Tab-separated table of C-alpha atoms in Angstrom:
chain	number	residue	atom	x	y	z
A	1494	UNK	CA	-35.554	4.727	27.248
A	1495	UNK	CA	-32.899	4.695	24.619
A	1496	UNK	CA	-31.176	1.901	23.845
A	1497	UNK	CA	-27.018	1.807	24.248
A	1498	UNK	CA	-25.008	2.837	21.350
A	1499	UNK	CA	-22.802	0.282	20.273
A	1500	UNK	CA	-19.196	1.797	20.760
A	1501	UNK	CA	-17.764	2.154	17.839
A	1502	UNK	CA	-14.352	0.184	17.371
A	1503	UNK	CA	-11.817	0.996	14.774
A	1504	UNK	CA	-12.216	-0.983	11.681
A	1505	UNK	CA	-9.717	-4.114	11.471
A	1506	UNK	CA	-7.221	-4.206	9.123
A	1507	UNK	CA	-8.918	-6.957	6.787
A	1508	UNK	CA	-11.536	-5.281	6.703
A	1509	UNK	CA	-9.676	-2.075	5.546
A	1510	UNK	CA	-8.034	-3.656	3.336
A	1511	UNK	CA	-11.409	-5.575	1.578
A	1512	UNK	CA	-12.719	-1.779	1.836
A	1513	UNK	CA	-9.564	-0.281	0.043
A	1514	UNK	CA	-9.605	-3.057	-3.252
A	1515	UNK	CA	-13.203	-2.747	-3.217
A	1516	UNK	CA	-11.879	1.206	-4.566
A	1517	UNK	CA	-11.951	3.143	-1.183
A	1518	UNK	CA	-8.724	4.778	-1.167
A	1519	UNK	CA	-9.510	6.547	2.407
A	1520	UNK	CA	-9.468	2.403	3.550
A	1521	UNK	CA	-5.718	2.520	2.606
A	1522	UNK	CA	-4.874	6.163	4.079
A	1523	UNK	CA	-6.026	4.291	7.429
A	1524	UNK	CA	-3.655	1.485	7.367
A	1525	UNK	CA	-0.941	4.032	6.345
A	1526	UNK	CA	-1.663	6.053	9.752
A	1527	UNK	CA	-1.651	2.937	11.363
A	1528	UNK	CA	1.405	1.023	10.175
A	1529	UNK	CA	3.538	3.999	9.185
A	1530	UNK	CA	5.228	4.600	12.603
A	1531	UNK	CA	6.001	0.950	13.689
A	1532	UNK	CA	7.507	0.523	10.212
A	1533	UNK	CA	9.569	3.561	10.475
A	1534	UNK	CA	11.095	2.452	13.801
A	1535	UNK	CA	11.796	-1.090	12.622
A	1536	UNK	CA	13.587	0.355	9.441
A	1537	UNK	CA	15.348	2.873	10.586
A	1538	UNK	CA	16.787	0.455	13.458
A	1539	UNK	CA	18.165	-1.273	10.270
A	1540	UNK	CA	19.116	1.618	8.500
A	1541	UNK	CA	19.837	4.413	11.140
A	1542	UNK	CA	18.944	7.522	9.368
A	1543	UNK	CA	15.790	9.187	8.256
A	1544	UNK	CA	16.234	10.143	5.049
A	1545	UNK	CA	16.454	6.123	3.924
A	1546	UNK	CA	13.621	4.560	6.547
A	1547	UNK	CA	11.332	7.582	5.030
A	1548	UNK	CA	11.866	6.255	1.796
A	1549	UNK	CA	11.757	2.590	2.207
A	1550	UNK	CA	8.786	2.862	4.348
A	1551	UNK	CA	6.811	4.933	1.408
A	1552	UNK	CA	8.241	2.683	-1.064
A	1553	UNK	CA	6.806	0.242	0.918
A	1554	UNK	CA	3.307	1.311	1.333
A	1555	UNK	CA	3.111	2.404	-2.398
A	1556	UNK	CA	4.373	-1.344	-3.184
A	1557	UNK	CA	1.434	-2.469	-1.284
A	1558	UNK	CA	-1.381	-0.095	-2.678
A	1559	UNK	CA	0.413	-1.683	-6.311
A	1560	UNK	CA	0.131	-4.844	-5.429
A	1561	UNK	CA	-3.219	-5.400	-2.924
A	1562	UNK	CA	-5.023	-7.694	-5.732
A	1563	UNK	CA	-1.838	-10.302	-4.878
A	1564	UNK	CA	-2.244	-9.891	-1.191
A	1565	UNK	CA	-3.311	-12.938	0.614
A	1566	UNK	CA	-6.674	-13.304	2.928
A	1567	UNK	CA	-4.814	-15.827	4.721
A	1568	UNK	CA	-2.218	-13.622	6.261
A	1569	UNK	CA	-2.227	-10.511	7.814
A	1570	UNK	CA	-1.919	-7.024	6.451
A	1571	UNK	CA	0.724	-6.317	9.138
A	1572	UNK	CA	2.799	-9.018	8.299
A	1573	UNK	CA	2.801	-8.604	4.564
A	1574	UNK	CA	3.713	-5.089	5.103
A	1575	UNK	CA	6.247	-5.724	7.339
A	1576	UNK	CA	7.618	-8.613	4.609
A	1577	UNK	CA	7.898	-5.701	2.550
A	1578	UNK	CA	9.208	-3.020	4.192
A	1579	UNK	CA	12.049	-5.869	5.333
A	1580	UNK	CA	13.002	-6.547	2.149
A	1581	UNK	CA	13.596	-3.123	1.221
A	1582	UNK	CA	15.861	-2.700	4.482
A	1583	UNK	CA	17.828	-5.381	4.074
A	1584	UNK	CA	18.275	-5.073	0.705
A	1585	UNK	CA	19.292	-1.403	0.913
A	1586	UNK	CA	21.387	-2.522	3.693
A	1587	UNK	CA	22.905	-5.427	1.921
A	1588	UNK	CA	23.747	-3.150	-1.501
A	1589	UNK	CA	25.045	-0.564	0.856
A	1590	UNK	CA	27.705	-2.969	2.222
A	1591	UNK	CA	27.312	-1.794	4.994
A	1592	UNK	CA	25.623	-4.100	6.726
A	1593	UNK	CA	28.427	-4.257	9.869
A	1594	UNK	CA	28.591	-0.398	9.307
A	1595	UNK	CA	25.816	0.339	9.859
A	1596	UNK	CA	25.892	0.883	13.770
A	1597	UNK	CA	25.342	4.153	15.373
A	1598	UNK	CA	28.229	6.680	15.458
A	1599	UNK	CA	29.405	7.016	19.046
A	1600	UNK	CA	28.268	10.481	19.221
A	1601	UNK	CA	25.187	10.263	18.213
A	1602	UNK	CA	24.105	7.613	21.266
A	1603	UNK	CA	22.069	9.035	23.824
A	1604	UNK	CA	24.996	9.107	27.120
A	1605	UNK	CA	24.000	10.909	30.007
A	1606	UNK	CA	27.210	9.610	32.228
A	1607	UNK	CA	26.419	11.329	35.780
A	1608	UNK	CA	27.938	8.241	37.675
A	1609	UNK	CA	29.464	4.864	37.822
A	1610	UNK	CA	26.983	2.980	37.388
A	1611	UNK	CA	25.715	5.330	34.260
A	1612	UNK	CA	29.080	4.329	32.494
A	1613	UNK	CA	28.185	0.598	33.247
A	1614	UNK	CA	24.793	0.778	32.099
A	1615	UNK	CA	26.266	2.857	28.983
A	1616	UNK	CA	28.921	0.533	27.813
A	1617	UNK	CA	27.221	-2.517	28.338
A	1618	UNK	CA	24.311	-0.662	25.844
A	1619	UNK	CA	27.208	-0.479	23.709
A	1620	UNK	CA	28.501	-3.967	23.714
A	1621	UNK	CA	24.755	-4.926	23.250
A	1622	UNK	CA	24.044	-2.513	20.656
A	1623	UNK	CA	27.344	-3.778	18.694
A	1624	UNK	CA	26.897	-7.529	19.125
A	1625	UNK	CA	23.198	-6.557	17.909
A	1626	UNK	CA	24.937	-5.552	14.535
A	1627	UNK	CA	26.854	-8.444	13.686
A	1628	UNK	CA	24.111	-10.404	13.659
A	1629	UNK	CA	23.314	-12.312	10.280
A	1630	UNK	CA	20.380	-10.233	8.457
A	1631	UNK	CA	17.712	-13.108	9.295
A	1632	UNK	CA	18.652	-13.197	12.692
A	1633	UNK	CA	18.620	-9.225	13.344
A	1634	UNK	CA	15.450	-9.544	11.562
A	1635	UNK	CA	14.083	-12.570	14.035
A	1636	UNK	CA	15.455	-10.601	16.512
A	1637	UNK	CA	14.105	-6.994	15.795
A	1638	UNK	CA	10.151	-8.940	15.052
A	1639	UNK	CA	9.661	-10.745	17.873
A	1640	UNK	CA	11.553	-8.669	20.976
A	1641	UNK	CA	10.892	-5.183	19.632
A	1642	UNK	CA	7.279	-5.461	17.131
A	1643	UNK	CA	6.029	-8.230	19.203
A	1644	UNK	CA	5.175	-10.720	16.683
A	1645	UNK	CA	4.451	-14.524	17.324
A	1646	UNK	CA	6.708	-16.513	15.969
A	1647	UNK	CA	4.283	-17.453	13.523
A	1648	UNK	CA	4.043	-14.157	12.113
A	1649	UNK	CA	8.188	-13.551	12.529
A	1650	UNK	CA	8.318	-16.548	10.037
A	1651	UNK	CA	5.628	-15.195	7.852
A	1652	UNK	CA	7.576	-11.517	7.523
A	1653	UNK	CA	10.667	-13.634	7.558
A	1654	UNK	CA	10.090	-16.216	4.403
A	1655	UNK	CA	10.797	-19.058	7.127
A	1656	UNK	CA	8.032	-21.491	9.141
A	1657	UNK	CA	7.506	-21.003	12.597
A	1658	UNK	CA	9.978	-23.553	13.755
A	1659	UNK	CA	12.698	-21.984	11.716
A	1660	UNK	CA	11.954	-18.318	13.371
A	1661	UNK	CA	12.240	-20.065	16.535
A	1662	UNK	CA	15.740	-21.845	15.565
A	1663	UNK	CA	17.202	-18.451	14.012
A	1664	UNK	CA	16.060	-16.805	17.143
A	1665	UNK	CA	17.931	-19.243	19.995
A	1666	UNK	CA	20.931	-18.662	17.346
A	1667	UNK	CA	20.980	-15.210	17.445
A	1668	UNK	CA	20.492	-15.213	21.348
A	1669	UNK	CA	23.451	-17.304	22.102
A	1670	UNK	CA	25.508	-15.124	19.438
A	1671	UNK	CA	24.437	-12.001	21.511
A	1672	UNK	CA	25.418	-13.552	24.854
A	1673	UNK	CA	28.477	-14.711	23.772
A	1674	UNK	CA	29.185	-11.331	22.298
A	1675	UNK	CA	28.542	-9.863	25.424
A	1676	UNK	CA	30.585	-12.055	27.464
A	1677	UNK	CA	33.292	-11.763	25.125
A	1678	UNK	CA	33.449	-8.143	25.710
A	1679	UNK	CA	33.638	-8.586	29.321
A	1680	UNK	CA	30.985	-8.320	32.027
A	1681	UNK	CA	30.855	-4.638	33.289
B	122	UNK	CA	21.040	-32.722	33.024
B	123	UNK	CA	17.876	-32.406	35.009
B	124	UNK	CA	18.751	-33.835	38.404
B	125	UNK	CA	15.309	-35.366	39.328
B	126	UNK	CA	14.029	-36.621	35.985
B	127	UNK	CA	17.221	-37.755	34.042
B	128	UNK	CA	16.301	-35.449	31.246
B	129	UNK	CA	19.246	-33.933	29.357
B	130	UNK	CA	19.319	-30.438	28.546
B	131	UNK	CA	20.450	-30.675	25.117
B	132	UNK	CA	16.407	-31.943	24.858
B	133	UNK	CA	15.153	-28.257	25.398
B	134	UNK	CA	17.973	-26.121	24.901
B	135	UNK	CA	16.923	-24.644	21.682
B	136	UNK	CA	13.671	-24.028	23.129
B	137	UNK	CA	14.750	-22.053	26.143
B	138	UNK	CA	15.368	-18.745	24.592
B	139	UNK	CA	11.634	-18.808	22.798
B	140	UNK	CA	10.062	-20.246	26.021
B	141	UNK	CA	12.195	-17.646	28.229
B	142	UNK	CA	10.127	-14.725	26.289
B	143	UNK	CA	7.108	-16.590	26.246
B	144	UNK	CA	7.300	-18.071	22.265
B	145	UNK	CA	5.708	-21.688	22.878
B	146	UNK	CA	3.072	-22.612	23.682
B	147	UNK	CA	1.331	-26.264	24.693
B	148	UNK	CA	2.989	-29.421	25.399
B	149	UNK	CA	6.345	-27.647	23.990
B	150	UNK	CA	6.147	-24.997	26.888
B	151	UNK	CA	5.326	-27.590	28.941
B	152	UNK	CA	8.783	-29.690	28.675
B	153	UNK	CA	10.805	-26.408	28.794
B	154	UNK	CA	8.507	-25.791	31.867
B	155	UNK	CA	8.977	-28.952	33.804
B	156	UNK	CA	12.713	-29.283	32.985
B	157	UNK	CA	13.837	-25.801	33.876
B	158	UNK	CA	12.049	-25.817	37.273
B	159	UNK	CA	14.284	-28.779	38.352
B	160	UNK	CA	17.265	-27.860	36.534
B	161	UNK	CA	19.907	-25.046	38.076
B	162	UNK	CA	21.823	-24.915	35.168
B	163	UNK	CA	18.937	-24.461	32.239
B	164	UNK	CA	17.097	-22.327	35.110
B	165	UNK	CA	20.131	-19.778	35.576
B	166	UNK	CA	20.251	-19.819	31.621
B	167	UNK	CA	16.550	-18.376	31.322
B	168	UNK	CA	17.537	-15.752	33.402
B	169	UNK	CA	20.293	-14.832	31.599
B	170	UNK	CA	18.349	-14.680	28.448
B	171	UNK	CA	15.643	-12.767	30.156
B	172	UNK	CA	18.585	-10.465	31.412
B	173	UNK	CA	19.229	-10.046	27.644
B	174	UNK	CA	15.830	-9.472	26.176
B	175	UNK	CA	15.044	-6.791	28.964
B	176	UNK	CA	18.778	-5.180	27.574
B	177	UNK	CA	16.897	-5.461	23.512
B	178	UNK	CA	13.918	-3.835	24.764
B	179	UNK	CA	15.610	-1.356	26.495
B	180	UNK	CA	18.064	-0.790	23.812
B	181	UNK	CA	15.239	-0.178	21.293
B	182	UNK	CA	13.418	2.221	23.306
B	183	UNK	CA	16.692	4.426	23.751
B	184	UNK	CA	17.679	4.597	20.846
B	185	UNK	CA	14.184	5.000	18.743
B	186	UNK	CA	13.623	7.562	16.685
B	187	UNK	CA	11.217	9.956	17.907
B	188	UNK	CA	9.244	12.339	15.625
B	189	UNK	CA	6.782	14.827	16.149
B	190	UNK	CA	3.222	14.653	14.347
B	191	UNK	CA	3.975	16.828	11.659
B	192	UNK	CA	6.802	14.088	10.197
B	193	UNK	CA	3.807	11.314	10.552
B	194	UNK	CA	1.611	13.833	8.707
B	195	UNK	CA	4.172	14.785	5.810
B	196	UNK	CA	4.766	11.373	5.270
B	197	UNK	CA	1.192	10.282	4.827
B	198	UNK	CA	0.982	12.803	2.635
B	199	UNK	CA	3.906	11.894	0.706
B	200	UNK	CA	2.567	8.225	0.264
B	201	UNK	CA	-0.948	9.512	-0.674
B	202	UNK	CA	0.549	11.550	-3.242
B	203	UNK	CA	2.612	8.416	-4.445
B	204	UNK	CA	0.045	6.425	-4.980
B	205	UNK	CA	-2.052	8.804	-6.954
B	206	UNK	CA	0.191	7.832	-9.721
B	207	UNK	CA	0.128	3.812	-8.946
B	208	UNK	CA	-2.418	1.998	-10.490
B	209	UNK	CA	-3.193	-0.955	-8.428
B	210	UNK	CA	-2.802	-4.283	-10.069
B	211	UNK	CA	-5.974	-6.494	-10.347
B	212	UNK	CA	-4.574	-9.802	-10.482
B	213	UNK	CA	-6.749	-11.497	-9.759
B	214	UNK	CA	-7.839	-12.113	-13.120
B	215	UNK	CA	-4.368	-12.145	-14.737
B	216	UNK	CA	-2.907	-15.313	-12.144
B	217	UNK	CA	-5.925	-17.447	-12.636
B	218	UNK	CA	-5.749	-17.073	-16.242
B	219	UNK	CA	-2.378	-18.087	-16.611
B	220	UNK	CA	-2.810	-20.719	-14.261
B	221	UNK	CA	-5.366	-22.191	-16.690
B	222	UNK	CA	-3.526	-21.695	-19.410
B	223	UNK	CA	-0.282	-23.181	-18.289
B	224	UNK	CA	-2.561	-26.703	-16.766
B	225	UNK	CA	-4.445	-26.545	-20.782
B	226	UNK	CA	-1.286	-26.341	-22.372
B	227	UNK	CA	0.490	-29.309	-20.193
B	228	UNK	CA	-2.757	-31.299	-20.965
B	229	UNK	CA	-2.038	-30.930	-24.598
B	230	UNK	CA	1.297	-31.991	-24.599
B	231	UNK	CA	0.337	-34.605	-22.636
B	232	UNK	CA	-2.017	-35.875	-25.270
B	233	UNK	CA	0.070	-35.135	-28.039
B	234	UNK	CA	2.666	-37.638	-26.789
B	235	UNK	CA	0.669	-40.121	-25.851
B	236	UNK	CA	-1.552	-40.157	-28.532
B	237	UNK	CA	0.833	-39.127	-31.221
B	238	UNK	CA	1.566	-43.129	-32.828
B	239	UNK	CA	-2.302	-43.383	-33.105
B	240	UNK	CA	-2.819	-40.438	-35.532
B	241	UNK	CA	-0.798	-42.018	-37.919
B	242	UNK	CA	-1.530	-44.682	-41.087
B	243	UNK	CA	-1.689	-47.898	-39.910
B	244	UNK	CA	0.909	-49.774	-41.338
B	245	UNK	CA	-0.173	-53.826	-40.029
B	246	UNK	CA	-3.113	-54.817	-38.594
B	247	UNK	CA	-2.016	-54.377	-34.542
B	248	UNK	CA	-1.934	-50.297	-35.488
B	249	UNK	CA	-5.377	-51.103	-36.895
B	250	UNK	CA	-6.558	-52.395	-34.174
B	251	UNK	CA	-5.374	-49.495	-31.455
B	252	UNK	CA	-6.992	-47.214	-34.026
B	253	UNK	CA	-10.197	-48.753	-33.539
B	254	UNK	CA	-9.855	-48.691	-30.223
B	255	UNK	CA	-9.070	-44.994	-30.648
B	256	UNK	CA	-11.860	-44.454	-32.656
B	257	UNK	CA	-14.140	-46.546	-29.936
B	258	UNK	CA	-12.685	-44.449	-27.326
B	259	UNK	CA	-13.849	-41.140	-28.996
B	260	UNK	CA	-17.352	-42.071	-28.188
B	261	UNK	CA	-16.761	-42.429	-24.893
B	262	UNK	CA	-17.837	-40.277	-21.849
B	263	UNK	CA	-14.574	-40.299	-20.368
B	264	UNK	CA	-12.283	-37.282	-19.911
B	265	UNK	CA	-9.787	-37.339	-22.883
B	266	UNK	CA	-7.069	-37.268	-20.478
B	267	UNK	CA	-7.902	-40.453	-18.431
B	268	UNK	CA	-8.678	-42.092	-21.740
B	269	UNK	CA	-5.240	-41.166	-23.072
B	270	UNK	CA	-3.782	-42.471	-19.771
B	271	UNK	CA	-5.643	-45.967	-20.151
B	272	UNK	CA	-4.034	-46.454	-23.396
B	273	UNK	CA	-0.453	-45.892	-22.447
B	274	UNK	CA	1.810	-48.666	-21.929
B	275	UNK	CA	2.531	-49.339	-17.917
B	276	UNK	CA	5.969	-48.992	-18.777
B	277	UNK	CA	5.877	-45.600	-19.867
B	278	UNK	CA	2.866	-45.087	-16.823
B	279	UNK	CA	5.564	-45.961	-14.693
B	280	UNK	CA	8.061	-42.958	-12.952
B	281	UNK	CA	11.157	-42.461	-14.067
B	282	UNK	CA	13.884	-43.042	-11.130
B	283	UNK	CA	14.135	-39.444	-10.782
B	284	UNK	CA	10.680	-38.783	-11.431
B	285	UNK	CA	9.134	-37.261	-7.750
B	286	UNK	CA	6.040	-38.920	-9.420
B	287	UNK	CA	3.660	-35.518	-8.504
B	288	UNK	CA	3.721	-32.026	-8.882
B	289	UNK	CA	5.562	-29.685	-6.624
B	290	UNK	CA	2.729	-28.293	-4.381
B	291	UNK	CA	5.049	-25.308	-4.307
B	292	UNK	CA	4.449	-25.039	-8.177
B	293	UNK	CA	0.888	-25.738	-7.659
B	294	UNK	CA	0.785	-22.613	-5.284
B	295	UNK	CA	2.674	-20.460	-7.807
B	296	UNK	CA	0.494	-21.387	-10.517
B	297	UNK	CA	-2.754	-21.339	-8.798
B	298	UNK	CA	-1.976	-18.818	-5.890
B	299	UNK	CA	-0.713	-15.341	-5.038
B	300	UNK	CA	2.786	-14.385	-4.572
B	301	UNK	CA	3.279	-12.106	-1.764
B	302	UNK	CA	7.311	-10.928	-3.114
B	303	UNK	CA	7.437	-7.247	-3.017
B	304	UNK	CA	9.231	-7.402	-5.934
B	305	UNK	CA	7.100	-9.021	-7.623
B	306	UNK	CA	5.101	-7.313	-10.354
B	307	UNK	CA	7.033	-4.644	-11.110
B	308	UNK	CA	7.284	-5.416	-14.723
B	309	UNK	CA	3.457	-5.751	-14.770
B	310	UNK	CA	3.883	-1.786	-14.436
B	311	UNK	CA	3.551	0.292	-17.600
B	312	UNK	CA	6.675	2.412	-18.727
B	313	UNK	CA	4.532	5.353	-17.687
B	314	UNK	CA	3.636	4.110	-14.853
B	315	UNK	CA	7.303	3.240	-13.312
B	316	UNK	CA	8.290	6.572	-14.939
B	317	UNK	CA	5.810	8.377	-12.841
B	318	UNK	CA	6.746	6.017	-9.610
B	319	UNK	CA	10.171	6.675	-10.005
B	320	UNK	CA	9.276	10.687	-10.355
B	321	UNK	CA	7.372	10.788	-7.263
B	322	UNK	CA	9.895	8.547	-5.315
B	323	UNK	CA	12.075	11.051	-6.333
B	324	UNK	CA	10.693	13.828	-5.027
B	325	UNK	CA	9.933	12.060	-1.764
B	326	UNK	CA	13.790	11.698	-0.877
């Protein structure tokens, strides 16, 4: 009788990472196949084009493959990552000046109007989309972590520079900006 | 104000929004919990936030980008080739070292001033006598720095008003630890090194 095969499990990220500054460069090819996309989408939500969220995300691996003697065993990979690929969008953003420009043309918003309540559902995307942007960069940031990546708010602190309590506090601010935003724009 | 307890809700309202998506957890949830199920007002406000998160999630999903393998592949590849040209950092011999160095040298100076009136010529017989005691103390087991320390006069011992009368832990942690600041090291990079970074970031855009 043969015994069950253990199923194999992807590796963790620690323990790609202890694999990669041990010298196994394959360790960190793996956490750039699995971080690459989620970073892309959180940048480019920031930056709205492909050309700069391509870059900052690459920058942002090859900052981490530079610097993975400095990173921490007490955090995660995905957070420190994140940290960095943050930084880079927001300071791209921030020398940009275009921080309250940087919302999505009209045209290029997905709008399939084939009704009333379409055009309802479209412009209040649009209100929400706007108020979204004039959000103070740690907020958006909050924001953008813990609704869209789905980090605690223990780990939106850690990408964010700030403790827990502080994510949490940046977080209810930004939520009553965006409802008051909305309202301001009137209901649909 | 929660109509059965009494409680106001100015005591949870910037809580509701992280307990509305599910951000707290223990006796914190548990407050939200047991004041919005009696309160209207905080109640109809968690469902207007949930109303508003749903909108985020929606809004991100619309509106992300979607690429086709080949762009996940290419830029793998770009970052692989990147990095070919990075040397990693190890510093985790540099930090420690200057760490050291930085706690030796602020043991010297500490020693210097307090035992700088001893090294010189006695001039009267009470110099003579905190020489010997110098000299006695020389012998002794005891770390220089706690001898030093015994000899100094309380008054000087004693903080300064705007002394915080211990070390920052924060400086602690930047001497002793790792900083995680992306932009941190860049300077440890040779000028071939950021010429060849900047060359293949180049040719990624």
């Amino acid at each position: 009788m043969q015994a069950a095969m253990p199923q194999s499990q992807p590796p963790d990220d620690a323990h790609l990472v202890e694999r990669f500054r041990a010298g196994d460069g394959r360790a960190f090819g793996e956490l750039v196949a699995r971080w690459q996309q989620p970073l892309f989408r959180l940048v480019w939500r920031f930056v709205k084009n492909d050309a700069d969220a391509k870059d900052i995300v690459q920058a942002a691996f090859v900052r981490a493959w530079a610097n993975a003697a400095g990173f921490r065993a007490d955090s995660s990979f995905r957070t420190w990552i994140y940290r960095i690929a943050a930084n880079l969008a927001l300071n791209h953003v921030r020398d940009r000046g275009r921080w309250r420009e940087a919302a999505v043309a009209p045209d290029e918003l997905p709008t399939e109007p084939t009704g009333v309540a379409r055009l309802v559902e479209a412009e209040s995307a649009r209100r929400l989309r706007a108020a979204v942007e004039t959000l103070p960069p740690k907020q958006r940031l909050v924001v953008e972590l813990r609704v869209n990546e789905g980090l605690s708010f223990r780990e939106v602190g850690e990408v964010a520079g700030c403790s827990e309590d502080a994510a949490k506090a940046n977080f209810h601010h930004a939520i009553k900006r965006l409802r008051a935003g909305m309202t301001e724009g009137g209901e649909p | 104000m929660n109509p059965r307890t009494g409680a106001p809700c100015a005591t949870v309202a910037e809580q509701l929004a992280a307990w509305a998506d599910g951000g707290l957890q223990g006796g914190a949830a548990r407050q939200v919990a047991e004041h919005v199920r009696d309160c209207p007002t905080c109640a109809a406000e968690v469902a207007d936030i949930r109303n508003l998160l749903g909108g985020l999630r929606d809004l991100a999903t619309t509106d992300a980008p979607v690429r086709d393998p080949a762009f996940w592949q290419a830029m793998a590849a770009e970052i692989s080739a990147q990095t070919q040209v990075v040397r990693p950092l190890r510093r985790s011999v540099g930090v420690p070292a200057l760490a050291f160095a930085g706690m030796a040298l602020a043991a010297a100076l500490a020693l210097f001033f307090v035992r700088g009136p001893t090294a010189t010529a006695p001039r009267d017989g009470a110099d003579a006598g905190s020489r010997s005691v110098a000299v006695a103390d020389a012998g002794s087991a005891a770390p220089s720095v706690v001898r030093a320390a015994a000899r100094t006069p309380a008054a000087l011992r004693a903080p300064a008003a705007d002394d915080p009368g211990e070390t920052d832990p924060a400086l602690l942690e930047d001497l002793g630890g790792f900083d995680d600041d992306p932009l941190d090291d860049i300077d440890e990079l040779g000028d071939a090194e950021l010429e060849a970074l900047s060359r293949a970031l180049g040719q990624g855009a």
